[in-house]
Structure formats: structure tokens, C-alpha cells
Amino acid sequence: MDNDEFWQLIDAARAATTPALPVEEALVDVLAGLPEPEIFRFEDCFMRLHGALYRWDVWAAAYLIGGGCSDDSFMDFRAGVIAEGRAWYEKVLASPDALAEHPAAAGEDPFEAEGLFFNEAVNYVAPHAFERRTGDREAFYPAYDLYRAEQGVESPADPEAGMGEEFDFDDDEEMERRLPRLAALYLVD
């Protein structure tokens, strides 16, 4: 699945989102209507895009928005960025500080962004869609591994290789230098 196809599925889910149907559930609905190989292709693309966000500067943005950010929470944050759509994803890749412009961060309650971006459920939309199609969620990962082997898909490279320069998230001056707009919103004296 190329990036354009992937983002079209995200857009379709976002268009179907309502207060009663959050984006992750809408995305399961969209994916469940696809053949199983397409669900696997979606997962491949999701993992590739998710991995591209695995950088220290993006983690620092998550740390500011979340008031801290563990490894698991950073997985959820990256999934939430993807769920916000291509435009926000690309802004974050170019400059994580651009999240200060997001309505949830820039609004009256900047902590609203924490609830929006830390979206664990988005990490699991493909297994849930697979379960809806087959009735067996546990079969997703073995079937996905078989699909990847049949397609000759290699395991991703070491995710820490492209993280950029590590820095201290608890150093307010460093955070203000690297993410000035987010720091202005989230660092409280």
C-alpha cells in the first residue's frame, strides 16, 4: 500500500468520525471492509509511518504535551499523530513544534491535546479489523507474519538508528530552545 492509499483510508475514517464513533473505531470499520491482504498492507504502511516518527524531537513534543512520556506512551502518541491525518503527520515530521498550532494544543485548554494524541487504540486497528472479518483476533499476528514472509517484507531496521540527537527532556532551557512554541504552552513556572 502506498502512502496515498493509506492516507485515503485515514481520511475516510476521519470523515466518518462522530462523537459516538471515534476515529479508531471508524478506521476499524473502514479496514474491515477490505480483503485481508489489504489489512496487512495497511499495517505495513502504518508501521513504516509510525517508525518514521520515532525521533527524540517528536518524543520531546510528546513529553511536553503529556507531562511526561514513557516508551509505551510514545507508541500511543505516534499513533495519535497518524490518526490526525496526513497534513498533521507531515507537519510533525518537518517540525514537532508545529503541534503548538493544532487546535487541541492551541485552544483554551492545551491539555486537551493529551487526550487526542495519546491514542493507544489506533495501534491495534488492523488486528481489530482482521477479527471482524475472520472472527479470530489471535490469528492476526501469525497471519500477518506469514503474509510478510510470502511478500518478502524485511523486518524494519533498528528504530533507534534514526532518532537524531538525544537531549534532556527535563531541561527546560533545552526544551524551550528546541520546541519553543510547545514549551510556551506546556512548561509552567
PDB file of N, CA and C in Angstrom, residues 1-12 45 48-49 86 90:
ATOM      1  N   MET A   1       0.865  -1.170   0.000  1.00  0.00           N
ATOM      2  CA  MET A   1       0.000   0.000   0.000  1.00  0.00           C
ATOM      3  C   MET A   1       0.907   1.226   0.000  1.00  0.00           C
ATOM      4  N   ASP A   2       0.652   2.119  -0.913  1.00  0.00           N
ATOM      5  CA  ASP A   2       1.470   3.323  -0.909  1.00  0.00           C
ATOM      6  C   ASP A   2       0.878   4.343   0.071  1.00  0.00           C
ATOM      7  N   ASN A   3       1.636   5.392   0.305  1.00  0.00           N
ATOM      8  CA  ASN A   3       1.204   6.393   1.286  1.00  0.00           C
ATOM      9  C   ASN A   3      -0.130   7.041   0.902  1.00  0.00           C
ATOM     10  N   ASP A   4      -0.332   7.285  -0.381  1.00  0.00           N
ATOM     11  CA  ASP A   4      -1.588   7.921  -0.797  1.00  0.00           C
ATOM     12  C   ASP A   4      -2.791   7.050  -0.445  1.00  0.00           C
ATOM     13  N   GLU A   5      -2.701   5.749  -0.724  1.00  0.00           N
ATOM     14  CA  GLU A   5      -3.798   4.835  -0.385  1.00  0.00           C
ATOM     15  C   GLU A   5      -4.023   4.800   1.131  1.00  0.00           C
ATOM     16  N   PHE A   6      -2.925   4.751   1.878  1.00  0.00           N
ATOM     17  CA  PHE A   6      -3.016   4.737   3.336  1.00  0.00           C
ATOM     18  C   PHE A   6      -3.750   5.965   3.844  1.00  0.00           C
ATOM     19  N   TRP A   7      -3.331   7.142   3.370  1.00  0.00           N
ATOM     20  CA  TRP A   7      -3.942   8.378   3.868  1.00  0.00           C
ATOM     21  C   TRP A   7      -5.389   8.511   3.413  1.00  0.00           C
ATOM     22  N   GLN A   8      -5.747   7.919   2.278  1.00  0.00           N
ATOM     23  CA  GLN A   8      -7.152   7.921   1.867  1.00  0.00           C
ATOM     24  C   GLN A   8      -8.006   7.133   2.857  1.00  0.00           C
ATOM     25  N   LEU A   9      -7.472   6.028   3.372  1.00  0.00           N
ATOM     26  CA  LEU A   9      -8.206   5.252   4.374  1.00  0.00           C
ATOM     27  C   LEU A   9      -8.334   6.030   5.680  1.00  0.00           C
ATOM     28  N   ILE A  10      -7.269   6.710   6.072  1.00  0.00           N
ATOM     29  CA  ILE A  10      -7.327   7.550   7.276  1.00  0.00           C
ATOM     30  C   ILE A  10      -8.365   8.654   7.075  1.00  0.00           C
ATOM     31  N   ASP A  11      -8.344   9.289   5.911  1.00  0.00           N
ATOM     32  CA  ASP A  11      -9.315  10.353   5.619  1.00  0.00           C
ATOM     33  C   ASP A  11     -10.747   9.821   5.658  1.00  0.00           C
ATOM     34  N   ALA A  12     -10.966   8.641   5.105  1.00  0.00           N
ATOM     35  CA  ALA A  12     -12.317   8.049   5.120  1.00  0.00           C
ATOM     36  C   ALA A  12     -12.779   7.821   6.552  1.00  0.00           C
ATOM     37  N   CYS A  45       2.186  -0.258   6.119  1.00  0.00           N
ATOM     38  CA  CYS A  45       2.336   1.184   5.921  1.00  0.00           C
ATOM     39  C   CYS A  45       2.262   1.913   7.259  1.00  0.00           C
ATOM     40  N   ARG A  48       5.522   1.540   9.069  1.00  0.00           N
ATOM     41  CA  ARG A  48       6.571   2.353   8.443  1.00  0.00           C
ATOM     42  C   ARG A  48       6.424   3.826   8.839  1.00  0.00           C
ATOM     43  N   LEU A  49       5.210   4.350   8.764  1.00  0.00           N
ATOM     44  CA  LEU A  49       4.973   5.750   9.119  1.00  0.00           C
ATOM     45  C   LEU A  49       5.158   5.969  10.616  1.00  0.00           C
ATOM     46  N   ARG A  86      -2.770  13.121   7.264  1.00  0.00           N
ATOM     47  CA  ARG A  86      -1.510  13.351   6.554  1.00  0.00           C
ATOM     48  C   ARG A  86      -0.924  14.732   6.815  1.00  0.00           C
ATOM     49  N   GLU A  90       2.739  15.114   8.436  1.00  0.00           N
ATOM     50  CA  GLU A  90       3.858  15.736   7.723  1.00  0.00           C
ATOM     51  C   GLU A  90       4.391  16.968   8.455  1.00  0.00           C
TER      52      GLU A  90
END
